Short mmCIF file of C-alpha atoms in Angstrom, two decimals:
data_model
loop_
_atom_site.label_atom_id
_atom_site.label_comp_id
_atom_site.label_asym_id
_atom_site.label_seq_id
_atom_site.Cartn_x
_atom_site.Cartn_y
_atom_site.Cartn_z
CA UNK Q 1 52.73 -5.54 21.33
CA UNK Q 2 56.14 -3.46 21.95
CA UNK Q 3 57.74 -2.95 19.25
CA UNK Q 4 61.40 -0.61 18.87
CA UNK Q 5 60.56 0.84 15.64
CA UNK Q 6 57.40 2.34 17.69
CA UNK Q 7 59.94 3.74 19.86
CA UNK Q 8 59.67 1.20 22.59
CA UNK Q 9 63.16 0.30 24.90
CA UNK Q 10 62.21 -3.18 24.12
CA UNK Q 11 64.42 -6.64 24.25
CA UNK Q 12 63.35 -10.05 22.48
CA UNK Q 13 63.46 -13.32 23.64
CA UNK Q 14 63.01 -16.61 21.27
CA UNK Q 15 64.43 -19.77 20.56
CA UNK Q 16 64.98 -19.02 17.03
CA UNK Q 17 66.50 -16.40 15.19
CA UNK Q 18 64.54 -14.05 12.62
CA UNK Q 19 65.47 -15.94 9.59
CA UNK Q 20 64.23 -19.34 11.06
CA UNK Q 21 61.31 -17.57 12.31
CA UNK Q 22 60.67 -16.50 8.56
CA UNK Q 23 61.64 -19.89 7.49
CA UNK Q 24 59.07 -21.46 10.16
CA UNK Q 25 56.39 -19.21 9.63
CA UNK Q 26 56.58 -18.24 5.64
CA UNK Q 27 53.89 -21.56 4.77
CA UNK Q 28 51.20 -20.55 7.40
CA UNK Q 29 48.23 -18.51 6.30
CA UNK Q 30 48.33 -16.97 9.60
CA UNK Q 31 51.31 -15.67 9.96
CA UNK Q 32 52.80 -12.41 8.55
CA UNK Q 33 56.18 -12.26 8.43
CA UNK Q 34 57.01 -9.07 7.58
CA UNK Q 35 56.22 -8.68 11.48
CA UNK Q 36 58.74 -10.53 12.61
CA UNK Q 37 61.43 -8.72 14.65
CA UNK Q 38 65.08 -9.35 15.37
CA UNK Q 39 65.88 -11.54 17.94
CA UNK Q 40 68.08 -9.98 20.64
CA UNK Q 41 68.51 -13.13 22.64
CA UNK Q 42 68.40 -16.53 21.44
CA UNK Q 43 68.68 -18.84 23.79
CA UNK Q 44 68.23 -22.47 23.49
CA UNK Q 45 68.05 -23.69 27.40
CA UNK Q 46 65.82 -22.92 30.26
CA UNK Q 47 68.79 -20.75 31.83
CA UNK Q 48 66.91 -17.01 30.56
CA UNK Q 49 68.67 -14.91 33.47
CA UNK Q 50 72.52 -16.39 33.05
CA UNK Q 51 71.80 -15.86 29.44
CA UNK Q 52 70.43 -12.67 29.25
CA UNK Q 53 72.07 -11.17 32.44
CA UNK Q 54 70.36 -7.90 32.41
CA UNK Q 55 66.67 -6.17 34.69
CA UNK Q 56 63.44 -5.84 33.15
CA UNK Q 57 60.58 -3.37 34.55
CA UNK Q 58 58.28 -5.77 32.42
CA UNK Q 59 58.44 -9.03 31.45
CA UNK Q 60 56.15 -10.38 28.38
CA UNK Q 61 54.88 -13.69 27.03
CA UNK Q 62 52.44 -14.35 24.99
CA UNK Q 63 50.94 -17.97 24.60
CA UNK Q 64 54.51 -19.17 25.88
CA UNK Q 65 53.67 -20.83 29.72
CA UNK Q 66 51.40 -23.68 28.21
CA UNK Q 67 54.32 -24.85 25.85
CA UNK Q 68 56.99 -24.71 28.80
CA UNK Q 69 58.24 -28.29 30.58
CA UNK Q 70 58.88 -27.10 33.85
CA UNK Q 71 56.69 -23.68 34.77
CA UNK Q 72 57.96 -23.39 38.03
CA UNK Q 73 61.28 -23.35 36.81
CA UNK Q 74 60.69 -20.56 34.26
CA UNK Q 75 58.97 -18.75 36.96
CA UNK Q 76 62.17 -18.39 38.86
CA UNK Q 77 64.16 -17.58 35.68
CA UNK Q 78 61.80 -14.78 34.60
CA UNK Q 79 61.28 -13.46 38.56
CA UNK Q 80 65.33 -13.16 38.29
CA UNK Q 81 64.92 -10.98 35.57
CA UNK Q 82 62.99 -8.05 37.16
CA UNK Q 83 63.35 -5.08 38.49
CA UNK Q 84 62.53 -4.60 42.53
CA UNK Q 85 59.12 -2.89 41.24
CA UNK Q 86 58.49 -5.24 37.96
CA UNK Q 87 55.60 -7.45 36.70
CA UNK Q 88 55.16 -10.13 34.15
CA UNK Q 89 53.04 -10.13 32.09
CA UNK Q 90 50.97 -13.14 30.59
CA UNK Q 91 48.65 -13.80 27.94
CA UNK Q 92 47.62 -17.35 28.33
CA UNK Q 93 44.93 -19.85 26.23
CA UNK Q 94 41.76 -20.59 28.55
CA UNK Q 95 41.37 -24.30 27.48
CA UNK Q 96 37.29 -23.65 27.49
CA UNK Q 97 37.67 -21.95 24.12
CA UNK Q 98 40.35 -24.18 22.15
CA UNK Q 99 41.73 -27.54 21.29
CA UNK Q 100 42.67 -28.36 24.41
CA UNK Q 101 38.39 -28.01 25.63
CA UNK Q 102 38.32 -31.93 26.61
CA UNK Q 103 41.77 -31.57 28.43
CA UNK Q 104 41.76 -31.79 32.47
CA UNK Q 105 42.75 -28.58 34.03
CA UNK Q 106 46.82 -29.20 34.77
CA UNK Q 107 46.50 -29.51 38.88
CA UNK Q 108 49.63 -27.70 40.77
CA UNK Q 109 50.86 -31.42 41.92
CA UNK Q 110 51.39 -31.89 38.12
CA UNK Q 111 53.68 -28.54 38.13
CA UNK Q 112 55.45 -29.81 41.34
CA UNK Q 113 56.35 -33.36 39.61
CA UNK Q 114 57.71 -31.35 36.74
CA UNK Q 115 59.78 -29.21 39.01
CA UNK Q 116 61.11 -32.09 40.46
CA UNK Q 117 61.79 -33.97 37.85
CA UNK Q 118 63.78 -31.65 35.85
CA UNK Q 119 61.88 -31.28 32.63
CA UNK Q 120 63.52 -29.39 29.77
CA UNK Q 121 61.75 -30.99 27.09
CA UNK Q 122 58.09 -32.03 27.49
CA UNK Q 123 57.75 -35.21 29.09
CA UNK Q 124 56.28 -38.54 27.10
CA UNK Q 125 52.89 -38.26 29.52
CA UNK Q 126 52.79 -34.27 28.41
CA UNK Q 127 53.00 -35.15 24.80
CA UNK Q 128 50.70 -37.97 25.06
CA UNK Q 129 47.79 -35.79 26.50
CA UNK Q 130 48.31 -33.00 23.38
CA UNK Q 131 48.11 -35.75 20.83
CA UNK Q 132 45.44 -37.67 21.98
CA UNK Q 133 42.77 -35.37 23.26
CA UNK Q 134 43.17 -32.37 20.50
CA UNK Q 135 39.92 -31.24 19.14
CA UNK Q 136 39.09 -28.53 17.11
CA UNK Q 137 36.48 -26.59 18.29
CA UNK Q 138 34.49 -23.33 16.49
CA UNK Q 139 35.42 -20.24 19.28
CA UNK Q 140 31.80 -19.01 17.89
CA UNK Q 141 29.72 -21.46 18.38
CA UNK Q 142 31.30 -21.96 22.06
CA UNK Q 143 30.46 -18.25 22.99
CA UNK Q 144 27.23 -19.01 22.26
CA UNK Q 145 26.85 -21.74 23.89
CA UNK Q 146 27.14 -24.67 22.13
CA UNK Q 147 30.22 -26.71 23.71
CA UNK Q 148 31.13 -29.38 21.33
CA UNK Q 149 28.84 -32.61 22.34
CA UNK Q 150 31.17 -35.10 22.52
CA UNK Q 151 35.37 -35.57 22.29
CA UNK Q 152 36.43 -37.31 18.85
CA UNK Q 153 39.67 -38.88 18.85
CA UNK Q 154 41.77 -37.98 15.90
CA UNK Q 155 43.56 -41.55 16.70
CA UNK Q 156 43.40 -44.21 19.16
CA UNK Q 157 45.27 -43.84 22.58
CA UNK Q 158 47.63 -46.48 21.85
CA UNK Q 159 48.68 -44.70 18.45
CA UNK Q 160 49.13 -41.22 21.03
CA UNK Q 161 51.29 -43.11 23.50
CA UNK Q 162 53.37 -44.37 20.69
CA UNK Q 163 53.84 -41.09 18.93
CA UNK Q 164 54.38 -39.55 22.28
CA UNK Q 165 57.48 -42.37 23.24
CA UNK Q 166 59.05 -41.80 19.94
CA UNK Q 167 58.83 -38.08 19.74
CA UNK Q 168 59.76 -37.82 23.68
CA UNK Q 169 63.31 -38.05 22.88
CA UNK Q 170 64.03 -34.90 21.65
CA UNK Q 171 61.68 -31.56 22.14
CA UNK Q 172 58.80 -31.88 20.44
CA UNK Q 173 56.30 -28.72 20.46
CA UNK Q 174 53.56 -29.11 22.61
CA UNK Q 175 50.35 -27.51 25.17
CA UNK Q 176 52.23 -29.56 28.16
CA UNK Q 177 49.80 -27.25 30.56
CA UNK Q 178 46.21 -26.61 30.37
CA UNK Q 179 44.55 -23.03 32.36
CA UNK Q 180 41.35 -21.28 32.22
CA UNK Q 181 41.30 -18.27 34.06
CA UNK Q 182 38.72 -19.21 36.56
CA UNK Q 183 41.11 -21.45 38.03
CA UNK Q 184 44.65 -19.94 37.11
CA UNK Q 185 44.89 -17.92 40.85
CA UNK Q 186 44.18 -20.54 42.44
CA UNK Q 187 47.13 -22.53 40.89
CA UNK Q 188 49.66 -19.88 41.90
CA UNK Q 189 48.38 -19.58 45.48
CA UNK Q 190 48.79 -23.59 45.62
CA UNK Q 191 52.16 -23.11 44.19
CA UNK Q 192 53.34 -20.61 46.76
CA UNK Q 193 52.19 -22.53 49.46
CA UNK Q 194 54.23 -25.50 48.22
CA UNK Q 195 57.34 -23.18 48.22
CA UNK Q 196 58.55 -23.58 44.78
CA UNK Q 197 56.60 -20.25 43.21
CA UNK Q 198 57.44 -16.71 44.41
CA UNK Q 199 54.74 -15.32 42.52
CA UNK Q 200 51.47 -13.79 42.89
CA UNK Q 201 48.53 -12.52 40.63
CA UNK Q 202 48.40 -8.78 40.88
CA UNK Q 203 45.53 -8.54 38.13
CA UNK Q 204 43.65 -10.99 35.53
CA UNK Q 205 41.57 -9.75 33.05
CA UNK Q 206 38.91 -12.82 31.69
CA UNK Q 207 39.10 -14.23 27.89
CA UNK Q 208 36.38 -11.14 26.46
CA UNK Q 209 33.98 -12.71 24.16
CA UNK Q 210 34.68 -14.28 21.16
CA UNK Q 211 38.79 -14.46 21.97
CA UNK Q 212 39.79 -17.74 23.82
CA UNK Q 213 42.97 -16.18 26.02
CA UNK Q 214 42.96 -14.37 29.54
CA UNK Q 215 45.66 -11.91 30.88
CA UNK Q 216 47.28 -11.80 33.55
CA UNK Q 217 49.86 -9.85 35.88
CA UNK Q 218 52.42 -11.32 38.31
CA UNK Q 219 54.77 -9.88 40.52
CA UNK Q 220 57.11 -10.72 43.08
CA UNK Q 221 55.85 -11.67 47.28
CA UNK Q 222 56.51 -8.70 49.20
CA UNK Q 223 58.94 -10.32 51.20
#
């Protein structure tokens, strides 16, 4: 984590401001809010470059791609935002070790529809798969291998594809993309090919045991 008051020439990016943050945050066991920082830019629309207007040497997000509409899109707004030389830098849930474990991998034709189609909020279908197939799982007992038997639905599908319709209509928090790092290259390569992602994977470090995220580092194509 870069922090300023650890002398780091840092800039932050959220949706919300520090006291909503706070406000968001203050019920949750897991959260500790006297670690949340000022907001530098809060921007409420997919437009991050026109908004922020400035060159990064590094760009950060942690646990942000899987909750974004339209990756592709992003992509392009965060590859506008670096330096000739910089990187981004991802931290990313690897579905095999959370509640997304009975999810299908998202397939780059998915990402390509979503491109096309505009997304700034996640889409009724997106919302539909977080609902319905959400499972918690025990991290533990998965690293040692015992994968949870068999999916439980929380609710039927047709009570998921009506809370997904009604909540559709205005964002609505959600895992609208599902990675694991075995397959998250890959996915970039396809995009590139399709011509939509300038991107490529410069390094990728694997979820280590007992965590259930990979990393991974992106730059620009040498053009």
């Amino acid at each position: 984590m870069f922090r300023k008051e650890d002398g780091d020439n840092v800039k932050y990016v959220d949706w919300h401001s520090k006291a909503e943050l706070i406000e968001l945050s203050k019920t949750s066991p897991n959260r500790d809010i006297s670690k949340i920082v000022d907001v530098d830019y809060i921007i409420k629309s997919n437009e991050l470059s026109k908004a922020i207007g400035d060159k990064f040497d590094l760009v950060c997000a942690s646990h942000v791609i899987e909750h974004i509409p339209d990756m592709c899109r992003w992509f392009e707004e965060l590859s506008a935002l670096l330096t000739p030389r910089g990187q981004i830098f991802l931290a990313i849930p690897d579905k095999r070790y959370t509640f997304d474990f009975f999810r299908q991998i998202s397939r780059a034709t998915e990402f390509v529809r979503a491109y096309r189609e505009k997304l700034v909020i996640p889409s009724m279908w997106q919302l539909a798969d977080h609902f319905y197939y959400h499972q918690k799982v025990n991290v533990a007992e998965i690293w040692a291998g015992k994968n949870p038997a068999f999916f439980q639905p929380r609710f039927s599908l047709a009570h998921a594809l009506d809370l997904a319709e009604r909540k559709s209509s205005s964002y609505t928090d959600a895992h609208c993309w599902v990675f694991t790092s075995d397959t998250f290259c890959q996915l970039i390569d396809d995009l590139r090919s399709s011509g939509i992602v300038n991107l490529e994977v410069t390094n990728i470090q694997h979820p280590l045991e007992q965590t259930n995220e990979f990393m991974v580092m992106l730059r620009k194509t040498p053009t």
